[in-house]
Amino acid sequence: MYVAASILSADFGRLNDEINAVCDAGADLIHIDVMDGHFVPNLTIGPCVLNAIQKAAKVPLDVHLMVEDVDFFIDLFLPLKPKFLSFHIERATHPLRLIEKIRKAGINPAIVLNPHTNLNTLEYILSELDMVLLMSVNPGFGGQKFITSALEKIANLREMIDKSGAKCLIEVDGGITGANIAEIELAGADVVVAGSFIFGSQSYTQAIKALKI
Ligand code: DX5
Ligand code: ZN
């Protein structure tokens, strides 16, 4: 299991130290939640802060765009070259065009599905993707409760990917803790995003270790 530490729950006043700490604690990726105040009722970070995070991080960045204007934000973040750049299928008019644009920039494209969004939206896109991010909370905030119907969705996506032969990782985001990681792993996830569980713990190393099962 790969662990992506979501800096949304970090102490932003000590962002540099927090990034160093999670990298040293064993995080595989740093997950960056970009929110525009429209698609989700919260505002977070833009390219200037991302640039600073990139300088501090010793592991690759995983950028999750939660925005209305997907095209605009992809163009804004593309020059920063994170490892993964993911956008919500609910706001993409021409997802295949966006996937191609991201890949041409040397970045791994990923698509995000809200908890209520059906997996069949991925049917003709799966083979073009490096990762699918399944939301297990309604996007916008850290520290929310895991929506248990996500487990069935993870298992169904696992089956879809295995049947199709696509080389696509399954990432799960929201409400992930040491208490539910076993079920999430069993359902077929490859990467988990965790924010409050890591940053709210006494030991980042122990928290990340608990997720790497
Ligand atoms: C929610 C974000 C998540 C969030 C996860 O909209 O996409 O990445 O930071 O936080 P936790 O792990 O606290 O649910
Ligand atoms: Zn996220």
PDB file of N, CA and C and ligand atoms in Angstrom, residues 6 8 31-35 62-66 86 88 112 133 135 139 171 173-174 193, ligand 2:
ATOM      1  N   SER A   6      -1.922  13.861   2.976  1.00  0.00           N
ATOM      2  CA  SER A   6      -2.632  15.082   2.556  1.00  0.00           C
ATOM      3  C   SER A   6      -2.247  16.240   3.481  1.00  0.00           C
ATOM      4  N   LEU A   8      -3.489  19.003   3.757  1.00  0.00           N
ATOM      5  CA  LEU A   8      -4.627  19.823   4.185  1.00  0.00           C
ATOM      6  C   LEU A   8      -4.733  19.877   5.715  1.00  0.00           C
ATOM      7  N   HIS A  31       0.087  14.620  -0.969  1.00  0.00           N
ATOM      8  CA  HIS A  31      -1.191  14.881  -1.642  1.00  0.00           C
ATOM      9  C   HIS A  31      -1.581  16.336  -1.397  1.00  0.00           C
ATOM     10  N   ILE A  32      -1.823  17.051  -2.498  1.00  0.00           N
ATOM     11  CA  ILE A  32      -2.138  18.479  -2.416  1.00  0.00           C
ATOM     12  C   ILE A  32      -3.575  18.692  -2.873  1.00  0.00           C
ATOM     13  N   ASP A  33      -4.408  19.205  -1.989  1.00  0.00           N
ATOM     14  CA  ASP A  33      -5.820  19.452  -2.301  1.00  0.00           C
ATOM     15  C   ASP A  33      -6.010  20.891  -2.758  1.00  0.00           C
ATOM     16  N   VAL A  34      -6.289  21.047  -4.047  1.00  0.00           N
ATOM     17  CA  VAL A  34      -6.502  22.384  -4.614  1.00  0.00           C
ATOM     18  C   VAL A  34      -8.015  22.622  -4.691  1.00  0.00           C
ATOM     19  N   MET A  35      -8.504  23.595  -3.933  1.00  0.00           N
ATOM     20  CA  MET A  35      -9.957  23.872  -3.879  1.00  0.00           C
ATOM     21  C   MET A  35     -10.204  25.318  -4.278  1.00  0.00           C
ATOM     22  N   ASP A  62       1.264  14.695  -5.552  1.00  0.00           N
ATOM     23  CA  ASP A  62       0.023  14.148  -6.090  1.00  0.00           C
ATOM     24  C   ASP A  62      -1.012  15.270  -5.951  1.00  0.00           C
ATOM     25  N   VAL A  63      -1.318  15.953  -7.065  1.00  0.00           N
ATOM     26  CA  VAL A  63      -2.190  17.130  -7.000  1.00  0.00           C
ATOM     27  C   VAL A  63      -3.631  16.757  -7.354  1.00  0.00           C
ATOM     28  N   HIS A  64      -4.543  17.050  -6.439  1.00  0.00           N
ATOM     29  CA  HIS A  64      -5.973  16.732  -6.582  1.00  0.00           C
ATOM     30  C   HIS A  64      -6.730  18.045  -6.776  1.00  0.00           C
ATOM     31  N   LEU A  65      -7.216  18.262  -8.000  1.00  0.00           N
ATOM     32  CA  LEU A  65      -7.935  19.497  -8.313  1.00  0.00           C
ATOM     33  C   LEU A  65      -9.416  19.338  -8.001  1.00  0.00           C
ATOM     34  N   MET A  66      -9.930  20.158  -7.090  1.00  0.00           N
ATOM     35  CA  MET A  66     -11.369  20.192  -6.812  1.00  0.00           C
ATOM     36  C   MET A  66     -11.857  21.566  -7.250  1.00  0.00           C
ATOM     37  N   SER A  86      -4.741  15.092 -10.908  1.00  0.00           N
ATOM     38  CA  SER A  86      -6.065  14.488 -11.041  1.00  0.00           C
ATOM     39  C   SER A  86      -7.156  15.550 -11.061  1.00  0.00           C
ATOM     40  N   HIS A  88     -11.670  16.103 -11.439  1.00  0.00           N
ATOM     41  CA  HIS A  88     -12.964  15.442 -11.257  1.00  0.00           C
ATOM     42  C   HIS A  88     -13.678  15.253 -12.588  1.00  0.00           C
ATOM     43  N   VAL A 112     -10.821  11.727 -10.866  1.00  0.00           N
ATOM     44  CA  VAL A 112     -11.444  11.587  -9.540  1.00  0.00           C
ATOM     45  C   VAL A 112     -12.949  11.432  -9.689  1.00  0.00           C
ATOM     46  N   LEU A 133      -8.941   8.085  -8.732  1.00  0.00           N
ATOM     47  CA  LEU A 133      -9.071   8.465  -7.324  1.00  0.00           C
ATOM     48  C   LEU A 133     -10.542   8.403  -6.940  1.00  0.00           C
ATOM     49  N   MET A 135     -13.314   9.127  -4.241  1.00  0.00           N
ATOM     50  CA  MET A 135     -13.563   9.878  -3.012  1.00  0.00           C
ATOM     51  C   MET A 135     -14.391   9.016  -2.057  1.00  0.00           C
ATOM     52  N   PRO A 139     -15.970  15.807  -1.116  1.00  0.00           N
ATOM     53  CA  PRO A 139     -14.744  16.606  -1.095  1.00  0.00           C
ATOM     54  C   PRO A 139     -14.949  17.998  -0.500  1.00  0.00           C
ATOM     55  N   GLU A 171      -6.651   4.871  -6.132  1.00  0.00           N
ATOM     56  CA  GLU A 171      -6.350   5.681  -4.948  1.00  0.00           C
ATOM     57  C   GLU A 171      -7.670   5.994  -4.245  1.00  0.00           C
ATOM     58  N   ASP A 173      -9.542   8.355  -1.098  1.00  0.00           N
ATOM     59  CA  ASP A 173      -9.293   9.619  -0.399  1.00  0.00           C
ATOM     60  C   ASP A 173     -10.458   9.998   0.503  1.00  0.00           C
ATOM     61  N   GLY A 174     -10.163  10.083   1.798  1.00  0.00           N
ATOM     62  CA  GLY A 174     -11.144  10.615   2.736  1.00  0.00           C
ATOM     63  C   GLY A 174     -11.514   9.660   3.850  1.00  0.00           C
ATOM     64  N   VAL A 193      -4.959   8.046   0.596  1.00  0.00           N
ATOM     65  CA  VAL A 193      -4.671   9.422   1.008  1.00  0.00           C
ATOM     66  C   VAL A 193      -5.090   9.530   2.472  1.00  0.00           C
TER      67      VAL A 193
HETATM   68 ZN    ZN B   2      -7.712  14.943  -1.844  1.00  0.00          ZN
END
